[in-house]
Amino acid sequence: MVASDNARQPRKDAVANRAHILDTAARVFAEEGVNVSMDALAKHAGIGSATLYRNFPNKDALLAALLAPHHERLATRRIAIERSDGDAGQKLQQWIDALGDWMLAFEGLPEPLREAWMTDTSALKPACDGLIATTEKFLDAAQRDGFSRPCLSGRDVFIGVMALAWASEQTTVGRTSRAVLSDMLRNGWAVG
């Protein structure tokens, strides 16, 4: 017996629930940051916790789904950087800036990212691994052309950008801190 196409399609109410959860979580995370509990998100969405967890077993899975459009924009920026006329050092800096913008998609995002790249079980891990690999490519080119210190890895730069994103979110830090910290990070990877 062959299964019908309808059996493979998610139910319309399940698709609608998932979309509603994503819309609600995007709004709540934009307003309050990612430290909102899953139970609080369920209340904001007007659904039971079981419905939320059936769609997203944990917050990392929810964040991974919410970051998909941000990741697409980052991929578009990556392509533009790769096609630009700048030298390898300039391209690395442009990638670092783009990566930092991605890490600031939601307040508090650097912390789940930090936890994700240190574990194999997080739904955010594949994105972190892919971004580290892309960073490694930009860094390798900058190192090969003499713009970056040879002792650094893409992981080192990724961690540095994550630290910069975390620090630039802090309310006690001045408005110009991201530019200052970015300059400090650049001076840390650049050959002087």
Coordinates of N, CA and C in Angstrom, one line a residue:
M1 N 0.8 -1.2 0.0 CA 0.0 0.0 0.0 C 0.9 1.2 0.0
V2 N 0.6 2.2 -0.8 CA 1.4 3.4 -1.0 C 0.7 4.5 -0.1
A3 N 1.5 5.2 0.6 CA 1.0 6.3 1.5 C 0.6 7.5 0.6
S4 N -0.5 8.1 0.9 CA -0.9 9.3 0.1 C -0.1 10.5 0.4
D5 N -0.1 11.5 -0.5 CA 0.7 12.7 -0.3 C 0.2 13.4 0.9
N6 N -1.1 13.4 1.2 CA -1.7 14.0 2.3 C -1.1 13.5 3.6
A7 N -0.8 12.2 3.7 CA -0.2 11.7 4.9 C 1.2 12.2 5.2
R8 N 1.9 12.7 4.2 CA 3.2 13.2 4.4 C 3.2 14.7 4.7
Q9 N 2.1 15.4 4.4 CA 2.0 16.8 4.6 C 1.7 17.1 6.0
P10 N 2.3 18.1 6.6 CA 1.9 18.5 8.0 C 0.5 19.0 8.0
R11 N -0.2 18.9 9.0 CA -1.6 19.4 9.1 C -1.5 20.9 9.1
K12 N -2.6 21.5 8.5 CA -2.6 23.0 8.4 C -2.5 23.7 9.7
D13 N -3.2 23.1 10.7 CA -3.1 23.7 12.1 C -1.7 23.6 12.7
A14 N -1.0 22.5 12.4 CA 0.4 22.4 12.9 C 1.3 23.4 12.2
V15 N 1.1 23.6 10.9 CA 1.9 24.6 10.1 C 1.6 26.0 10.7
A16 N 0.3 26.3 10.9 CA -0.1 27.6 11.5 C 0.4 27.8 12.9
N17 N 0.4 26.8 13.7 CA 1.0 26.9 15.1 C 2.5 27.2 15.0
R18 N 3.2 26.5 14.1 CA 4.6 26.8 14.0 C 4.9 28.2 13.6
A19 N 4.2 28.7 12.6 CA 4.3 30.0 12.1 C 4.0 31.0 13.2
H20 N 2.9 30.8 13.9 CA 2.5 31.7 15.0 C 3.6 31.7 16.1
I21 N 4.2 30.6 16.4 CA 5.2 30.5 17.4 C 6.4 31.3 17.0
L22 N 6.8 31.1 15.7 CA 8.0 31.9 15.2 C 7.7 33.4 15.2
D23 N 6.5 33.8 14.8 CA 6.2 35.2 14.8 C 6.3 35.8 16.2
T24 N 5.6 35.1 17.1 CA 5.6 35.5 18.5 C 7.0 35.6 19.1
A25 N 7.8 34.5 18.9 CA 9.1 34.5 19.4 C 10.0 35.6 18.8
A26 N 9.9 35.8 17.5 CA 10.7 36.9 16.9 C 10.3 38.3 17.6
R27 N 9.0 38.5 17.8 CA 8.6 39.8 18.4 C 9.1 39.9 19.8
V28 N 8.9 38.8 20.6 CA 9.3 38.8 22.0 C 10.8 38.9 22.1
F29 N 11.6 38.2 21.4 CA 13.0 38.3 21.4 C 13.5 39.6 21.0
A30 N 12.9 40.3 20.0 CA 13.2 41.6 19.6 C 13.0 42.6 20.7
E31 N 11.9 42.4 21.5 CA 11.5 43.3 22.5 C 12.3 43.1 23.8
E32 N 12.5 41.8 24.2 CA 13.0 41.4 25.5 C 14.3 40.7 25.5
G33 N 14.8 40.3 24.3 CA 16.0 39.5 24.2 C 15.7 38.0 24.3
V34 N 16.7 37.2 24.2 CA 16.6 35.7 24.1 C 16.5 35.0 25.4
N35 N 16.6 35.8 26.5 CA 16.6 35.2 27.8 C 15.2 34.9 28.3
V36 N 14.2 35.1 27.5 CA 12.8 34.8 27.9 C 12.7 33.3 27.9
S37 N 12.0 32.8 29.0 CA 11.8 31.3 29.1 C 10.9 30.8 28.0
M38 N 11.0 29.5 27.8 CA 10.1 28.8 26.9 C 8.6 28.9 27.4
D39 N 8.4 28.8 28.7 CA 7.1 28.9 29.2 C 6.5 30.3 29.0
A40 N 7.3 31.3 29.2 CA 6.9 32.7 29.0 C 6.5 32.9 27.5
L41 N 7.3 32.3 26.6 CA 7.0 32.4 25.2 C 5.7 31.7 24.8
A42 N 5.4 30.6 25.5 CA 4.1 29.9 25.2 C 3.0 30.8 25.7
K43 N 3.1 31.4 26.8 CA 2.1 32.3 27.3 C 1.9 33.5 26.3
H44 N 3.0 34.1 25.9 CA 2.9 35.2 24.9 C 2.2 34.8 23.6
A45 N 2.4 33.5 23.2 CA 1.8 33.0 22.0 C 0.4 32.5 22.3
G46 N 0.0 32.4 23.5 CA -1.4 32.0 23.8 C -1.6 30.5 23.6
I47 N -0.5 29.7 23.7 CA -0.5 28.3 23.5 C 0.0 27.5 24.7
G48 N -0.2 26.3 24.8 CA 0.3 25.5 25.9 C 1.8 25.2 25.7
S49 N 2.5 24.9 26.8 CA 3.9 24.6 26.7 C 4.1 23.4 25.8
A50 N 3.2 22.4 25.9 CA 3.4 21.2 25.1 C 3.4 21.5 23.6
T51 N 2.5 22.4 23.2 CA 2.5 22.8 21.8 C 3.8 23.4 21.4
L52 N 4.3 24.3 22.2 CA 5.6 24.9 21.9 C 6.7 23.8 21.8
Y53 N 6.8 23.0 22.8 CA 7.9 22.0 22.8 C 7.7 20.9 21.7
R54 N 6.5 20.7 21.3 CA 6.3 19.7 20.2 C 6.9 20.3 18.9
N55 N 6.8 21.6 18.8 CA 7.4 22.3 17.6 C 8.9 22.6 17.7
F56 N 9.3 22.9 18.9 CA 10.7 23.3 19.2 C 11.1 22.7 20.5
P57 N 11.8 21.6 20.5 CA 12.1 20.9 21.7 C 12.9 21.7 22.8
N58 N 13.6 22.7 22.3 CA 14.3 23.6 23.2 C 14.5 25.0 22.6
K59 N 15.1 25.9 23.3 CA 15.2 27.2 22.8 C 16.2 27.3 21.7
D60 N 17.3 26.5 21.7 CA 18.2 26.5 20.6 C 17.6 26.1 19.3
A61 N 16.7 25.2 19.3 CA 15.9 24.8 18.1 C 15.1 26.0 17.6
L62 N 14.5 26.7 18.5 CA 13.7 27.8 18.2 C 14.5 28.9 17.6
L63 N 15.7 29.2 18.3 CA 16.6 30.2 17.8 C 17.1 29.9 16.4
A64 N 17.5 28.6 16.2 CA 18.0 28.2 14.9 C 17.0 28.5 13.8
A65 N 15.7 28.2 14.1 CA 14.6 28.5 13.1 C 14.5 30.0 12.9
L66 N 14.5 30.8 14.0 CA 14.4 32.2 13.9 C 15.6 32.9 13.2
L67 N 16.8 32.3 13.3 CA 17.9 32.9 12.7 C 18.1 32.5 11.2
A68 N 17.2 31.6 10.7 CA 17.3 31.3 9.2 C 17.3 32.5 8.3
P69 N 16.4 33.4 8.4 CA 16.4 34.6 7.5 C 17.6 35.5 7.7
H70 N 18.1 35.6 9.0 CA 19.3 36.3 9.3 C 20.5 35.7 8.6
H71 N 20.5 34.3 8.7 CA 21.6 33.6 8.1 C 21.6 33.8 6.6
E72 N 20.4 33.8 5.9 CA 20.4 34.1 4.5 C 20.9 35.4 4.2
R73 N 20.6 36.5 5.0 CA 21.1 37.8 4.7 C 22.7 37.8 4.9
L74 N 23.1 37.0 5.9 CA 24.6 36.9 6.1 C 25.2 36.3 4.9
A75 N 24.6 35.2 4.3 CA 25.2 34.6 3.2 C 25.2 35.5 2.0
T76 N 24.2 36.4 1.8 CA 24.2 37.4 0.8 C 25.4 38.4 1.0
R77 N 25.6 38.8 2.2 CA 26.7 39.7 2.5 C 28.1 39.0 2.2
R78 N 28.1 37.7 2.6 CA 29.4 36.9 2.3 C 29.7 36.9 0.8
I79 N 28.7 36.7 0.0 CA 28.9 36.6 -1.4 C 29.4 38.0 -1.9
A80 N 28.7 39.1 -1.4 CA 29.1 40.4 -1.9 C 30.6 40.7 -1.4
I81 N 30.9 40.3 -0.2 CA 32.3 40.5 0.2 C 33.3 39.8 -0.7
E82 N 33.0 38.5 -0.9 CA 33.9 37.7 -1.8 C 34.0 38.3 -3.2
R83 N 33.0 38.9 -3.7 CA 33.1 39.5 -5.0 C 33.6 40.9 -5.1
S84 N 33.8 41.5 -3.9 CA 34.3 42.9 -3.8 C 35.7 43.0 -4.3
D85 N 36.2 44.2 -4.5 CA 37.5 44.5 -5.0 C 38.6 44.6 -3.9
G86 N 38.2 44.6 -2.7 CA 39.1 44.8 -1.6 C 40.1 43.7 -1.5
D87 N 41.2 44.0 -0.7 CA 42.2 43.0 -0.5 C 41.7 42.0 0.6
A88 N 42.5 41.0 0.8 CA 42.1 39.9 1.7 C 41.9 40.4 3.2
G89 N 42.7 41.4 3.6 CA 42.5 42.0 4.9 C 41.2 42.8 5.0
Q90 N 40.9 43.5 4.0 CA 39.7 44.3 4.0 C 38.5 43.3 4.0
K91 N 38.6 42.3 3.2 CA 37.5 41.3 3.1 C 37.3 40.6 4.5
L92 N 38.4 40.3 5.2 CA 38.2 39.7 6.5 C 37.5 40.7 7.4
Q93 N 37.9 41.9 7.4 CA 37.3 42.9 8.3 C 35.8 43.1 7.9
Q94 N 35.5 43.1 6.7 CA 34.0 43.2 6.3 C 33.3 42.0 6.8
W95 N 33.9 40.8 6.7 CA 33.2 39.6 7.2 C 33.0 39.6 8.7
I96 N 34.0 40.1 9.4 CA 33.9 40.2 10.8 C 32.8 41.2 11.2
D97 N 32.7 42.3 10.5 CA 31.6 43.2 10.7 C 30.2 42.6 10.4
A98 N 30.1 41.8 9.3 CA 28.9 41.2 9.0 C 28.5 40.1 10.0
L99 N 29.5 39.3 10.4 CA 29.3 38.3 11.4 C 28.8 38.9 12.8
G100 N 29.4 40.0 13.1 CA 29.0 40.7 14.3 C 27.6 41.2 14.3
D101 N 27.2 41.7 13.1 CA 25.8 42.2 12.9 C 24.8 41.0 13.1
W102 N 25.2 39.8 12.5 CA 24.4 38.6 12.6 C 24.3 38.2 14.1
M103 N 25.3 38.3 14.8 CA 25.3 37.9 16.2 C 24.5 38.8 17.1
L104 N 24.1 40.0 16.6 CA 23.3 40.9 17.3 C 21.8 40.9 16.8
A105 N 21.4 39.9 16.1 CA 20.1 39.8 15.6 C 19.1 39.9 16.7
F106 N 19.4 39.3 17.9 CA 18.6 39.4 19.1 C 19.5 39.7 20.3
E107 N 19.0 40.5 21.2 CA 19.7 40.8 22.4 C 19.9 39.5 23.2
G108 N 21.2 39.2 23.6 CA 21.5 38.0 24.4 C 21.9 36.9 23.5
L109 N 21.9 37.0 22.2 CA 22.2 35.9 21.3 C 23.6 35.4 21.5
P110 N 24.6 36.2 21.8 CA 26.0 35.7 21.9 C 26.1 34.6 22.9
E111 N 25.4 34.6 24.0 CA 25.5 33.6 25.0 C 25.0 32.2 24.5
P112 N 23.9 32.0 23.9 CA 23.5 30.7 23.4 C 24.5 30.3 22.3
L113 N 25.0 31.2 21.5 CA 26.0 30.9 20.5 C 27.3 30.3 21.1
R114 N 27.7 31.0 22.2 CA 28.9 30.5 22.9 C 28.7 29.1 23.4
E115 N 27.5 28.8 24.0 CA 27.2 27.5 24.5 C 27.1 26.5 23.4
A116 N 26.6 26.9 22.2 CA 26.4 26.0 21.1 C 27.7 25.5 20.5
W117 N 28.6 26.4 20.3 CA 29.9 25.9 19.6 C 30.7 25.0 20.5
M118 N 30.4 25.0 21.8 CA 31.1 24.1 22.7 C 30.5 22.8 22.9
T119 N 29.3 22.5 22.2 CA 28.6 21.3 22.4 C 28.3 20.7 21.1
D120 N 28.0 19.4 21.0 CA 27.6 18.8 19.8 C 26.1 18.6 19.7
T121 N 25.3 19.0 20.7 CA 23.9 18.7 20.8 C 23.0 19.9 20.5
S122 N 23.6 21.1 20.4 CA 22.7 22.2 20.1 C 22.3 22.3 18.7
A123 N 21.1 22.8 18.5 CA 20.6 23.0 17.1 C 21.3 24.2 16.5
L124 N 22.0 25.0 17.3 CA 22.8 26.2 16.8 C 24.2 25.8 16.3
K125 N 24.6 24.6 16.7 CA 26.0 24.1 16.4 C 26.3 24.1 14.9
P126 N 25.4 23.6 14.1 CA 25.7 23.6 12.6 C 26.0 25.0 12.1
A127 N 25.2 26.0 12.5 CA 25.4 27.3 12.1 C 26.7 27.9 12.5
C128 N 27.0 27.6 13.8 CA 28.3 28.1 14.4 C 29.5 27.4 13.6
D129 N 29.4 26.1 13.4 CA 30.5 25.4 12.7 C 30.6 26.0 11.2
G130 N 29.5 26.2 10.6 CA 29.6 26.8 9.2 C 30.2 28.2 9.2
L131 N 29.8 29.0 10.2 CA 30.4 30.4 10.3 C 31.8 30.4 10.6
I132 N 32.2 29.4 11.5 CA 33.7 29.3 11.8 C 34.4 28.9 10.5
A133 N 33.9 28.0 9.7 CA 34.6 27.5 8.5 C 34.7 28.7 7.5
T134 N 33.6 29.5 7.4 CA 33.7 30.6 6.5 C 34.7 31.7 7.0
T135 N 34.7 31.9 8.3 CA 35.7 32.8 8.9 C 37.1 32.3 8.6
E136 N 37.3 31.0 8.7 CA 38.6 30.4 8.4 C 39.0 30.7 7.0
K137 N 38.1 30.6 6.0 CA 38.5 30.9 4.6 C 38.9 32.4 4.5
F138 N 38.2 33.3 5.0 CA 38.6 34.7 5.0 C 39.9 34.9 5.7
L139 N 40.1 34.3 6.8 CA 41.3 34.4 7.6 C 42.5 33.8 6.8
D140 N 42.3 32.6 6.2 CA 43.4 32.0 5.5 C 43.9 32.9 4.4
A141 N 42.9 33.5 3.6 CA 43.3 34.4 2.5 C 44.1 35.6 3.1
A142 N 43.6 36.2 4.2 CA 44.3 37.3 4.8 C 45.7 36.9 5.3
Q143 N 45.8 35.7 5.8 CA 47.1 35.2 6.3 C 48.1 34.9 5.1
R144 N 47.6 34.3 4.1 CA 48.3 34.0 2.9 C 48.9 35.3 2.2
D145 N 48.1 36.4 2.3 CA 48.5 37.6 1.6 C 49.2 38.6 2.6
G146 N 49.5 38.1 3.8 CA 50.3 38.9 4.8 C 49.6 39.9 5.5
F147 N 48.2 39.8 5.6 CA 47.4 40.8 6.3 C 47.0 40.4 7.7
S148 N 47.2 39.1 8.0 CA 46.8 38.6 9.3 C 47.9 37.7 9.9
R149 N 47.9 37.7 11.2 CA 48.9 36.9 12.0 C 48.7 35.4 11.7
P150 N 49.7 34.7 11.5 CA 49.6 33.3 11.1 C 49.1 32.4 12.3
C151 N 49.2 32.8 13.5 CA 48.9 32.0 14.6 C 47.4 31.9 14.9
L152 N 46.6 32.6 14.2 CA 45.2 32.7 14.5 C 44.4 31.6 13.7
S153 N 43.2 31.2 14.3 CA 42.3 30.3 13.6 C 41.0 31.0 13.4
G154 N 40.2 30.4 12.5 CA 38.8 31.0 12.3 C 38.0 30.9 13.6
R155 N 38.3 29.9 14.4 CA 37.6 29.8 15.7 C 38.0 30.9 16.6
D156 N 39.3 31.3 16.6 CA 39.7 32.4 17.4 C 39.0 33.7 17.0
V157 N 38.9 33.9 15.7 CA 38.3 35.1 15.3 C 36.8 35.1 15.6
F158 N 36.1 33.9 15.4 CA 34.7 33.8 15.7 C 34.4 34.1 17.2
I159 N 35.3 33.6 18.0 CA 35.1 33.8 19.5 C 35.3 35.3 19.8
G160 N 36.3 35.9 19.1 CA 36.5 37.3 19.3 C 35.3 38.2 18.9
V161 N 34.7 37.8 17.8 CA 33.5 38.5 17.3 C 32.4 38.3 18.3
M162 N 32.3 37.1 18.8 CA 31.2 36.8 19.7 C 31.4 37.6 21.0
A163 N 32.6 37.7 21.5 CA 32.9 38.6 22.6 C 32.6 40.0 22.4
L164 N 32.9 40.5 21.2 CA 32.6 41.9 20.8 C 31.1 42.1 20.8
A165 N 30.4 41.1 20.2 CA 28.9 41.3 20.1 C 28.3 41.3 21.6
W166 N 28.8 40.4 22.4 CA 28.3 40.4 23.8 C 28.6 41.7 24.5
A167 N 29.9 42.2 24.3 CA 30.2 43.5 25.0 C 29.5 44.7 24.5
S168 N 29.2 44.7 23.2 CA 28.5 45.8 22.6 C 27.0 45.9 23.0
E169 N 26.5 44.8 23.5 CA 25.1 44.7 24.0 C 25.0 45.3 25.4
Q170 N 26.0 45.3 26.1 CA 25.9 45.7 27.5 C 25.5 47.1 27.7
T171 N 24.5 47.4 28.5 CA 24.0 48.8 28.7 C 25.0 49.7 29.4
T172 N 26.0 49.1 30.1 CA 27.0 50.0 30.8 C 28.1 50.4 29.8
V173 N 28.1 49.9 28.6 CA 29.2 50.2 27.6 C 28.7 51.4 26.8
G174 N 29.6 52.3 26.5 CA 29.2 53.5 25.7 C 28.8 53.2 24.3
R175 N 28.2 54.1 23.6 CA 27.7 53.9 22.3 C 28.8 53.6 21.3
T176 N 30.0 54.1 21.5 CA 31.0 53.9 20.5 C 31.8 52.7 20.8
S177 N 31.4 51.9 21.8 CA 32.2 50.8 22.2 C 32.4 49.7 21.1
R178 N 31.3 49.5 20.3 CA 31.5 48.5 19.3 C 32.6 48.8 18.3
A179 N 32.6 50.1 17.9 CA 33.7 50.6 17.0 C 35.1 50.4 17.6
V180 N 35.2 50.8 18.9 CA 36.4 50.8 19.6 C 36.9 49.3 19.7
L181 N 35.9 48.5 20.2 CA 36.3 47.0 20.4 C 36.6 46.4 19.0
S182 N 35.9 46.7 18.0 CA 36.1 46.2 16.6 C 37.5 46.6 16.2
D183 N 37.9 47.8 16.4 CA 39.2 48.3 16.1 C 40.3 47.5 16.9
M184 N 40.0 47.3 18.1 CA 40.9 46.5 19.0 C 41.0 45.0 18.5
L185 N 39.9 44.4 18.1 CA 39.9 43.1 17.5 C 40.7 43.1 16.2
R186 N 40.5 44.1 15.3 CA 41.3 44.1 14.1 C 42.7 44.2 14.4
N187 N 43.1 45.1 15.3 CA 44.5 45.2 15.6 C 45.1 43.9 16.3
G188 N 44.2 43.1 16.8 CA 44.7 41.8 17.3 C 44.9 40.8 16.2
W189 N 44.2 40.9 15.1 CA 44.4 39.9 14.0 C 45.3 40.4 12.9
A190 N 45.4 41.7 12.8 CA 46.2 42.3 11.7 C 47.7 42.2 12.0
V191 N 48.4 42.1 10.9 CA 49.9 42.2 11.0 C 50.2 43.7 11.1
G192 N 51.0 44.1 12.1 CA 51.3 45.5 12.4 C 52.4 46.0 11.6

